[in-house]
mmCIF file of C-alpha atoms in Angstrom:
data_model
loop_
_atom_site.group_PDB
_atom_site.id
_atom_site.type_symbol
_atom_site.label_atom_id
_atom_site.label_comp_id
_atom_site.label_asym_id
_atom_site.label_seq_id
_atom_site.Cartn_x
_atom_site.Cartn_y
_atom_site.Cartn_z
ATOM 1 C CA LEU A 152 -111.077 55.367 11.022
ATOM 2 C CA ALA A 153 -107.725 56.358 8.579
ATOM 3 C CA THR A 154 -109.985 56.323 5.131
ATOM 4 C CA GLU A 155 -113.136 57.956 7.056
ATOM 5 C CA THR A 156 -110.939 60.597 8.693
ATOM 6 C CA GLY A 157 -108.873 61.408 6.023
ATOM 7 C CA THR A 158 -105.538 60.700 7.422
ATOM 8 C CA PRO A 159 -102.491 59.450 5.973
ATOM 9 C CA ILE A 160 -100.963 56.295 6.430
ATOM 10 C CA VAL A 161 -97.302 55.534 5.751
ATOM 11 C CA PRO A 162 -95.892 52.154 5.851
ATOM 12 C CA GLN A 163 -92.345 51.472 7.373
ATOM 13 C CA SER A 164 -90.333 47.925 6.849
ATOM 14 C CA GLY A 165 -86.874 48.236 7.883
ATOM 15 C CA ASN A 166 -86.126 52.050 6.850
ATOM 16 C CA THR A 167 -83.317 50.970 4.984
ATOM 17 C CA GLY A 168 -84.677 52.596 1.327
ATOM 18 C CA LEU A 169 -83.391 56.688 1.006
ATOM 19 C CA VAL A 170 -85.972 57.909 -0.959
ATOM 20 C CA GLY A 171 -87.821 58.879 1.215
ATOM 21 C CA ALA A 172 -90.932 56.723 0.482
ATOM 22 C CA GLN A 173 -91.182 55.951 3.936
ATOM 23 C CA VAL A 174 -91.226 59.363 5.699
ATOM 24 C CA PRO A 175 -94.264 60.948 7.327
ATOM 25 C CA ASP A 176 -94.945 64.944 6.304
ATOM 26 C CA LYS A 177 -94.113 67.866 8.372
ATOM 27 C CA SER A 178 -97.633 67.742 9.531
ATOM 28 C CA GLY A 179 -97.523 66.043 12.178
ATOM 29 C CA HIS A 180 -100.747 64.505 11.318
ATOM 30 C CA ASP A 181 -99.531 60.731 9.616
ATOM 31 C CA ILE A 182 -99.933 57.669 11.314
ATOM 32 C CA VAL A 183 -96.208 56.035 10.686
ATOM 33 C CA LEU A 184 -97.488 51.871 10.734
ATOM 34 C CA SER A 185 -94.164 49.658 11.079
ATOM 35 C CA LEU A 186 -94.329 46.198 9.715
ATOM 36 C CA SER A 187 -91.849 44.361 11.437
ATOM 37 C CA ARG A 188 -94.038 42.656 14.287
ATOM 38 C CA LEU A 189 -95.273 40.559 11.436
ATOM 39 C CA ASN A 190 -91.942 39.023 11.190
ATOM 40 C CA ARG A 191 -93.496 34.817 10.291
ATOM 41 C CA ILE A 192 -92.382 32.647 7.982
ATOM 42 C CA ARG A 193 -96.037 30.374 7.716
ATOM 43 C CA GLU A 194 -94.595 27.882 5.677
ATOM 44 C CA ILE A 195 -91.643 26.994 3.545
ATOM 45 C CA ASP A 196 -93.585 24.083 0.961
ATOM 46 C CA VAL A 197 -89.918 22.315 -0.811
ATOM 47 C CA LEU A 198 -92.581 20.671 -3.399
ATOM 48 C CA SER A 199 -93.756 23.910 -4.768
ATOM 49 C CA ASN A 200 -90.508 25.617 -4.577
ATOM 50 C CA THR A 201 -91.917 28.558 -2.553
ATOM 51 C CA VAL A 202 -91.996 30.405 0.693
ATOM 52 C CA THR A 203 -95.089 32.256 2.503
ATOM 53 C CA ALA A 204 -94.233 35.395 4.669
ATOM 54 C CA GLU A 205 -94.682 38.078 5.631
ATOM 55 C CA ALA A 206 -94.126 41.138 5.547
ATOM 56 C CA GLY A 207 -92.027 42.095 8.700
ATOM 57 C CA VAL A 208 -89.762 38.996 7.576
ATOM 58 C CA ILE A 209 -86.175 40.415 7.296
ATOM 59 C CA LEU A 210 -84.771 39.545 4.136
ATOM 60 C CA GLN A 211 -81.732 37.662 5.485
ATOM 61 C CA THR A 212 -83.936 35.726 7.948
ATOM 62 C CA LEU A 213 -86.273 34.394 4.584
ATOM 63 C CA GLN A 214 -81.984 33.919 2.366
ATOM 64 C CA GLU A 215 -81.344 31.716 5.872
ATOM 65 C CA ALA A 216 -84.673 29.445 6.463
ATOM 66 C CA ALA A 217 -84.313 29.061 2.324
ATOM 67 C CA ASP A 218 -81.491 27.638 2.863
ATOM 68 C CA ALA A 219 -82.420 25.434 5.479
ATOM 69 C CA ALA A 220 -84.754 23.731 3.956
ATOM 70 C CA ASP A 221 -81.412 23.322 0.698
ATOM 71 C CA ARG A 222 -83.791 25.849 -1.261
ATOM 72 C CA LEU A 223 -82.302 28.927 -2.245
ATOM 73 C CA PHE A 224 -84.385 32.386 -2.049
ATOM 74 C CA PRO A 225 -82.226 34.566 -4.690
ATOM 75 C CA LEU A 226 -83.258 38.446 -3.548
ATOM 76 C CA SER A 227 -80.254 40.114 -2.233
ATOM 77 C CA LEU A 228 -78.761 43.041 -1.690
ATOM 78 C CA ALA A 229 -76.443 45.347 0.439
ATOM 79 C CA ALA A 230 -79.051 45.488 3.284
ATOM 80 C CA GLN A 231 -80.558 42.693 3.266
ATOM 81 C CA GLY A 232 -79.780 42.218 6.999
ATOM 82 C CA SER A 233 -82.112 44.646 8.037
ATOM 83 C CA CYS A 234 -84.545 45.494 4.578
ATOM 84 C CA GLN A 235 -87.951 43.220 5.145
ATOM 85 C CA ILE A 236 -90.022 41.318 2.678
ATOM 86 C CA GLY A 237 -92.692 44.189 2.389
ATOM 87 C CA GLY A 238 -90.073 47.031 1.508
ATOM 88 C CA ASN A 239 -88.641 44.970 -0.964
ATOM 89 C CA LEU A 240 -92.114 43.896 -2.673
ATOM 90 C CA SER A 241 -92.971 47.373 -2.276
ATOM 91 C CA SER A 242 -90.104 48.722 -4.119
ATOM 92 C CA ASN A 243 -90.166 46.100 -6.373
ATOM 93 C CA ALA A 244 -86.886 45.354 -5.521
ATOM 94 C CA GLY A 245 -83.573 44.298 -7.318
ATOM 95 C CA GLY A 246 -80.020 44.167 -6.740
ATOM 96 C CA THR A 247 -77.306 41.373 -7.537
ATOM 97 C CA GLY A 248 -79.444 38.876 -8.430
ATOM 98 C CA VAL A 249 -81.625 40.122 -11.082
ATOM 99 C CA LEU A 250 -79.364 38.528 -14.230
ATOM 100 C CA ALA A 251 -80.734 34.990 -13.693
ATOM 101 C CA TYR A 252 -84.131 35.272 -11.601
ATOM 102 C CA GLY A 253 -85.708 38.664 -12.000
ATOM 103 C CA ASN A 254 -85.933 41.953 -9.444
ATOM 104 C CA ALA A 255 -89.614 41.112 -6.573
ATOM 105 C CA ARG A 256 -92.192 40.947 -8.904
ATOM 106 C CA GLU A 257 -90.907 38.032 -10.682
ATOM 107 C CA LEU A 258 -90.399 36.487 -7.126
ATOM 108 C CA CYS A 259 -93.702 36.553 -6.346
ATOM 109 C CA LEU A 260 -96.225 33.989 -6.793
ATOM 110 C CA GLY A 261 -99.316 35.844 -4.535
ATOM 111 C CA VAL A 262 -100.078 38.431 -1.774
ATOM 112 C CA GLU A 263 -102.463 39.618 1.200
ATOM 113 C CA VAL A 264 -102.946 43.129 0.573
ATOM 114 C CA VAL A 265 -104.753 45.281 3.456
ATOM 115 C CA LEU A 266 -106.716 48.002 1.180
ATOM 116 C CA PRO A 267 -107.706 51.415 1.779
ATOM 117 C CA THR A 268 -111.016 50.249 2.613
ATOM 118 C CA GLY A 269 -109.803 48.174 5.332
ATOM 119 C CA GLU A 270 -110.734 44.934 3.233
ATOM 120 C CA VAL A 271 -108.621 42.171 3.260
ATOM 121 C CA PHE A 272 -107.415 40.895 -0.164
ATOM 122 C CA ASP A 273 -106.032 37.697 -0.244
ATOM 123 C CA ASP A 274 -104.400 36.401 -3.090
ATOM 124 C CA LEU A 275 -101.305 33.873 -1.071
ATOM 125 C CA ARG A 276 -101.518 31.552 -4.176
ATOM 126 C CA LYS A 277 -98.648 28.950 -4.878
ATOM 127 C CA LEU A 278 -99.815 28.857 -8.810
ATOM 128 C CA LYS A 279 -96.653 29.737 -11.412
ATOM 129 C CA LYS A 280 -99.439 29.199 -14.104
ATOM 130 C CA ASP A 281 -102.759 30.906 -13.472
ATOM 131 C CA ASN A 282 -104.637 32.067 -16.997
ATOM 132 C CA THR A 283 -107.708 33.419 -14.766
ATOM 133 C CA GLY A 284 -107.931 36.737 -15.873
ATOM 134 C CA TYR A 285 -106.432 39.786 -13.919
ATOM 135 C CA ASP A 286 -103.024 39.964 -12.187
ATOM 136 C CA LEU A 287 -103.780 41.399 -9.326
ATOM 137 C CA LYS A 288 -100.751 41.029 -7.143
ATOM 138 C CA ASN A 289 -98.665 43.261 -9.948
ATOM 139 C CA LEU A 290 -100.754 46.651 -8.908
ATOM 140 C CA PHE A 291 -99.058 46.001 -5.518
ATOM 141 C CA VAL A 292 -95.934 44.526 -6.165
ATOM 142 C CA GLY A 293 -93.568 48.210 -6.681
ATOM 143 C CA ALA A 294 -96.365 50.467 -5.395
ATOM 144 C CA GLU A 295 -94.997 51.270 -2.232
ATOM 145 C CA GLY A 296 -98.026 50.969 -0.585
ATOM 146 C CA THR A 297 -100.410 53.261 -2.491
ATOM 147 C CA LEU A 298 -102.820 51.163 -3.503
ATOM 148 C CA GLY A 299 -102.427 49.405 -0.088
ATOM 149 C CA VAL A 300 -100.128 47.651 2.151
ATOM 150 C CA ILE A 301 -98.895 44.308 1.876
ATOM 151 C CA THR A 302 -99.151 42.249 4.990
ATOM 152 C CA ALA A 303 -97.991 38.641 3.723
ATOM 153 C CA ALA A 304 -96.849 36.953 0.507
ATOM 154 C CA VAL A 305 -96.269 33.395 -1.459
ATOM 155 C CA LEU A 306 -92.312 33.484 -3.230
ATOM 156 C CA LYS A 307 -90.778 31.379 -5.426
ATOM 157 C CA LEU A 308 -87.660 29.202 -3.926
ATOM 158 C CA PHE A 309 -85.523 27.740 -6.265
ATOM 159 C CA PRO A 310 -82.909 24.678 -6.208
ATOM 160 C CA LYS A 311 -79.936 25.583 -4.518
ATOM 161 C CA PRO A 312 -76.475 25.557 -7.158
ATOM 162 C CA LYS A 313 -73.966 22.658 -6.586
ATOM 163 C CA GLY A 314 -71.399 25.242 -7.314
ATOM 164 C CA ARG A 315 -70.482 28.559 -7.386
ATOM 165 C CA GLU A 316 -68.067 30.505 -8.525
ATOM 166 C CA VAL A 317 -66.852 33.915 -8.185
ATOM 167 C CA ALA A 318 -64.279 36.220 -9.821
ATOM 168 C CA PHE A 319 -63.292 39.106 -10.012
ATOM 169 C CA ALA A 320 -61.549 41.571 -12.759
ATOM 170 C CA GLY A 321 -59.675 44.147 -13.640
ATOM 171 C CA LEU A 322 -60.454 45.728 -16.657
ATOM 172 C CA PRO A 323 -57.389 47.681 -18.865
ATOM 173 C CA SER A 324 -59.746 51.136 -21.002
ATOM 174 C CA SER A 325 -63.006 50.794 -20.641
ATOM 175 C CA PRO A 326 -67.009 49.800 -19.898
ATOM 176 C CA LYS A 327 -66.315 49.074 -22.800
ATOM 177 C CA ASP A 328 -64.319 46.218 -22.033
ATOM 178 C CA ALA A 329 -67.066 44.899 -19.917
ATOM 179 C CA LEU A 330 -69.456 45.180 -22.665
ATOM 180 C CA SER A 331 -67.475 42.103 -24.060
ATOM 181 C CA LEU A 332 -66.562 40.609 -21.325
ATOM 182 C CA PHE A 333 -70.654 40.375 -20.611
ATOM 183 C CA THR A 334 -71.332 39.243 -24.617
ATOM 184 C CA LEU A 335 -68.547 36.435 -23.995
ATOM 185 C CA ALA A 336 -69.467 35.426 -20.799
ATOM 186 C CA MET A 337 -73.556 35.070 -21.911
ATOM 187 C CA ASP A 338 -71.947 32.897 -25.064
ATOM 188 C CA ARG A 339 -70.096 30.896 -22.621
ATOM 189 C CA ALA A 340 -72.152 30.477 -19.847
ATOM 190 C CA GLY A 341 -75.501 31.572 -20.793
ATOM 191 C CA ALA A 342 -78.088 31.183 -17.910
ATOM 192 C CA SER A 343 -75.242 29.502 -14.847
ATOM 193 C CA LEU A 344 -73.987 33.046 -15.451
ATOM 194 C CA THR A 345 -75.905 34.727 -11.889
ATOM 195 C CA ALA A 346 -74.496 37.683 -11.600
ATOM 196 C CA PHE A 347 -72.273 40.092 -13.100
ATOM 197 C CA GLU A 348 -71.071 43.305 -12.038
ATOM 198 C CA LEU A 349 -69.561 46.696 -12.965
ATOM 199 C CA ILE A 350 -67.838 48.625 -10.679
ATOM 200 C CA ALA A 351 -65.349 51.757 -11.498
ATOM 201 C CA ARG A 352 -62.158 52.625 -10.091
ATOM 202 C CA ARG A 353 -63.157 55.446 -7.781
ATOM 203 C CA PRO A 354 -65.489 53.714 -5.598
ATOM 204 C CA TYR A 355 -62.639 50.685 -5.656
ATOM 205 C CA ASP A 356 -61.146 52.701 -3.772
ATOM 206 C CA PHE A 357 -63.458 54.325 -1.438
ATOM 207 C CA THR A 358 -63.419 51.019 -0.555
ATOM 208 C CA LEU A 359 -60.098 49.964 0.247
ATOM 209 C CA LYS A 360 -60.122 53.278 1.912
ATOM 210 C CA HIS A 361 -62.596 53.005 4.461
ATOM 211 C CA GLY A 362 -64.252 49.477 3.842
ATOM 212 C CA GLN A 363 -63.639 47.154 7.066
ATOM 213 C CA GLY A 364 -61.714 44.069 7.115
ATOM 214 C CA ILE A 365 -61.907 44.496 3.341
ATOM 215 C CA THR A 366 -58.414 43.151 1.165
ATOM 216 C CA ARG A 367 -57.482 44.247 -1.925
ATOM 217 C CA PRO A 368 -58.644 42.015 -4.242
ATOM 218 C CA LEU A 369 -55.886 42.492 -7.331
ATOM 219 C CA ALA A 370 -52.055 43.245 -7.107
ATOM 220 C CA ASP A 371 -52.751 46.577 -9.431
ATOM 221 C CA ASP A 372 -54.956 49.408 -10.046
ATOM 222 C CA TRP A 373 -57.776 49.571 -13.412
ATOM 223 C CA PRO A 374 -59.658 52.208 -14.423
ATOM 224 C CA TRP A 375 -62.641 49.249 -14.246
ATOM 225 C CA TYR A 376 -63.738 46.079 -12.162
ATOM 226 C CA VAL A 377 -66.256 43.205 -13.109
ATOM 227 C CA LEU A 378 -67.024 41.335 -10.390
ATOM 228 C CA MET A 379 -68.508 38.128 -12.587
ATOM 229 C CA GLN A 380 -70.477 34.228 -10.775
ATOM 230 C CA ILE A 381 -71.130 30.984 -12.371
ATOM 231 C CA SER A 382 -73.330 29.194 -10.712
ATOM 232 C CA SER A 383 -73.929 25.490 -11.698
ATOM 233 C CA GLY A 384 -76.390 23.111 -11.300
ATOM 234 C CA ARG A 385 -74.253 19.946 -11.445
ATOM 235 C CA SER A 386 -71.020 20.377 -9.920
ATOM 236 C CA GLU A 387 -68.597 23.081 -8.011
ATOM 237 C CA GLU A 388 -65.713 21.672 -10.760
ATOM 238 C CA ASP A 389 -68.213 22.200 -13.722
ATOM 239 C CA GLY A 390 -68.771 25.903 -13.002
ATOM 240 C CA LYS A 391 -64.654 26.480 -12.088
ATOM 241 C CA ALA A 392 -63.102 25.200 -15.343
ATOM 242 C CA LEU A 393 -66.653 27.418 -17.242
ATOM 243 C CA ILE A 394 -65.252 30.499 -15.234
ATOM 244 C CA GLU A 395 -61.827 30.454 -15.622
ATOM 245 C CA GLU A 396 -62.251 29.067 -19.959
ATOM 246 C CA ILE A 397 -64.100 32.776 -19.983
ATOM 247 C CA LEU A 398 -61.588 34.905 -18.070
ATOM 248 C CA SER A 399 -58.467 33.296 -20.376
ATOM 249 C CA ALA A 400 -60.513 33.980 -23.381
ATOM 250 C CA GLY A 401 -61.032 37.314 -22.000
ATOM 251 C CA LEU A 402 -56.989 37.539 -21.542
ATOM 252 C CA GLU A 403 -56.516 36.530 -24.823
ATOM 253 C CA GLN A 404 -58.678 38.931 -26.382
ATOM 254 C CA GLY A 405 -57.520 42.036 -24.427
ATOM 255 C CA ILE A 406 -60.592 42.669 -22.302
ATOM 256 C CA VAL A 407 -59.337 41.868 -19.488
ATOM 257 C CA GLY A 408 -56.298 42.308 -17.627
ATOM 258 C CA ASP A 409 -56.035 40.454 -14.253
ATOM 259 C CA ALA A 410 -58.369 38.499 -12.618
ATOM 260 C CA VAL A 411 -59.023 36.502 -9.602
ATOM 261 C CA VAL A 412 -61.204 33.432 -9.068
ATOM 262 C CA SER A 413 -62.552 32.404 -5.722
ATOM 263 C CA ALA A 414 -60.390 28.881 -3.743
ATOM 264 C CA SER A 415 -63.191 28.784 -1.466
ATOM 265 C CA LEU A 416 -66.700 29.801 -0.150
ATOM 266 C CA ALA A 417 -65.441 32.193 2.454
ATOM 267 C CA GLN A 418 -62.987 34.100 -1.055
ATOM 268 C CA GLY A 419 -66.400 33.855 -2.869
ATOM 269 C CA ASP A 420 -68.703 36.047 0.425
ATOM 270 C CA ALA A 421 -65.123 38.072 0.011
ATOM 271 C CA LEU A 422 -65.490 39.216 -2.585
ATOM 272 C CA TRP A 423 -69.368 40.025 -2.770
ATOM 273 C CA ASN A 424 -68.474 41.614 0.522
ATOM 274 C CA PHE A 425 -66.128 44.285 -1.668
ATOM 275 C CA ARG A 426 -69.363 44.708 -3.981
ATOM 276 C CA GLU A 427 -71.710 45.042 -1.005
ATOM 277 C CA THR A 428 -69.496 47.331 0.979
ATOM 278 C CA LEU A 429 -69.196 49.736 -1.794
ATOM 279 C CA PRO A 430 -72.342 51.926 -0.620
ATOM 280 C CA GLU A 431 -71.660 52.201 2.670
ATOM 281 C CA CYS A 432 -67.685 53.755 1.623
ATOM 282 C CA GLN A 433 -69.169 56.521 -0.400
ATOM 283 C CA LYS A 434 -71.260 57.501 2.340
ATOM 284 C CA LEU A 435 -68.177 58.022 4.397
ATOM 285 C CA GLU A 436 -66.768 60.334 1.504
ATOM 286 C CA GLY A 437 -69.155 63.342 2.157
ATOM 287 C CA ALA A 438 -73.481 63.520 1.126
ATOM 288 C CA SER A 439 -74.380 62.759 -2.344
ATOM 289 C CA ILE A 440 -76.368 63.301 -5.076
ATOM 290 C CA LYS A 441 -77.777 59.555 -5.818
ATOM 291 C CA HIS A 442 -78.983 58.043 -9.081
ATOM 292 C CA ASP A 443 -80.322 54.251 -9.492
ATOM 293 C CA ILE A 444 -80.652 54.061 -12.781
ATOM 294 C CA SER A 445 -81.875 51.488 -16.256
ATOM 295 C CA VAL A 446 -79.693 51.418 -19.477
ATOM 296 C CA PRO A 447 -79.708 48.630 -22.441
ATOM 297 C CA ILE A 448 -76.819 47.300 -21.871
ATOM 298 C CA ALA A 449 -75.506 47.515 -24.730
ATOM 299 C CA SER A 450 -75.712 51.465 -24.756
ATOM 300 C CA ILE A 451 -74.232 51.378 -21.122
ATOM 301 C CA PRO A 452 -70.560 52.155 -22.027
ATOM 302 C CA ASP A 453 -71.619 55.735 -24.610
ATOM 303 C CA PHE A 454 -74.096 56.319 -21.465
ATOM 304 C CA ILE A 455 -70.815 56.581 -18.953
ATOM 305 C CA GLU A 456 -68.989 57.984 -21.350
ATOM 306 C CA LYS A 457 -71.622 60.967 -22.416
ATOM 307 C CA ALA A 458 -73.069 61.109 -18.918
ATOM 308 C CA ALA A 459 -69.592 61.891 -16.826
ATOM 309 C CA GLY A 460 -69.136 65.051 -19.905
ATOM 310 C CA VAL A 461 -72.515 66.039 -18.720
ATOM 311 C CA VAL A 462 -71.893 66.292 -14.732
ATOM 312 C CA GLU A 463 -68.863 68.331 -15.529
ATOM 313 C CA GLY A 464 -70.112 70.013 -17.553
ATOM 314 C CA VAL A 465 -72.668 71.351 -14.915
ATOM 315 C CA CYS A 466 -70.533 70.924 -11.722
ATOM 316 C CA PRO A 467 -66.901 70.920 -11.981
ATOM 317 C CA GLY A 468 -64.978 69.344 -10.390
ATOM 318 C CA ALA A 469 -67.947 66.522 -8.955
ATOM 319 C CA ARG A 470 -66.805 62.893 -8.189
ATOM 320 C CA VAL A 471 -69.167 60.521 -10.114
ATOM 321 C CA VAL A 472 -69.216 57.487 -8.603
ATOM 322 C CA CYS A 473 -70.095 54.566 -10.827
ATOM 323 C CA PHE A 474 -71.164 50.811 -9.896
ATOM 324 C CA GLY A 475 -74.038 48.965 -10.416
ATOM 325 C CA HIS A 476 -76.130 45.710 -12.009
ATOM 326 C CA MET A 477 -74.335 45.577 -15.698
ATOM 327 C CA GLY A 478 -76.255 42.385 -16.381
ATOM 328 C CA ASP A 479 -79.461 43.704 -16.337
ATOM 329 C CA GLY A 480 -78.795 47.188 -16.970
ATOM 330 C CA ASN A 481 -78.598 49.024 -13.474
ATOM 331 C CA LEU A 482 -76.730 51.182 -12.688
ATOM 332 C CA HIS A 483 -75.715 53.472 -9.741
ATOM 333 C CA TYR A 484 -74.859 56.759 -10.704
ATOM 334 C CA ASN A 485 -74.304 58.618 -7.900
ATOM 335 C CA ILE A 486 -72.227 62.250 -7.850
#
């Protein structure tokens, strides 16, 4: 009917995105299509390590269902308590786990989509290897509903890590320290390095100022900070020894000024909560122009230095708020 009448359909998921793709125009003639009632987890297959979920399933609900099956669904972002799987796929969401597990596209094995003609394209396959022709699901992942409405998907699960160690480090000078620490961590930990987050002093201070129940991770203030996670498939002791080895080497090389390693799962969660609270606390400082950008990892220090000069030249006195997923080259650069 919408196709016949030329009526636009605007799919809405959890309405956590800020880029406006889910906002109808001012004509008043758009159809707003909410996917929130498509909220069933149809199947968890622990042998295939897959989950089949409908588009309206909340990300955190899916994470918890996977955890109950002794599996990990690694897509994780600050809005996970309200964002939905359909929106995650339509925007090819990244989050904090991209370094180890990839974007939403890499986590998707198959999709069910309603096309503009009203036909249902059913490609809910569990196969990790399928070389039979075109991989059509990738046309829909990241397309923001322009080619069809995703109604369900088959997603990858992973074995739960036996140990997870989180560290929060203060860096003495610049993002170049973070790049050196990242190189060191990759050399020592390899695939066990599952997160590497960069935080500038300004968003750090905003979080201490506005965050509810937030505690100071380190006694002293530093120009830059890193949150790092090591996941071990064998034991907590392996991960703890590895992260302490990396930080000790960083201290010796002068690229780490101070650091704390989580002593429990609760403390690790608290360190992650500090990172995930950053966007919310930034909002309380006023409106901003947001940029979610991708930069080659090796170029991040130079980009940050040069961009700061450009911003000051264009808008003197503007405050730059920089943080993000340095491990996969994705920065939130807000002004």
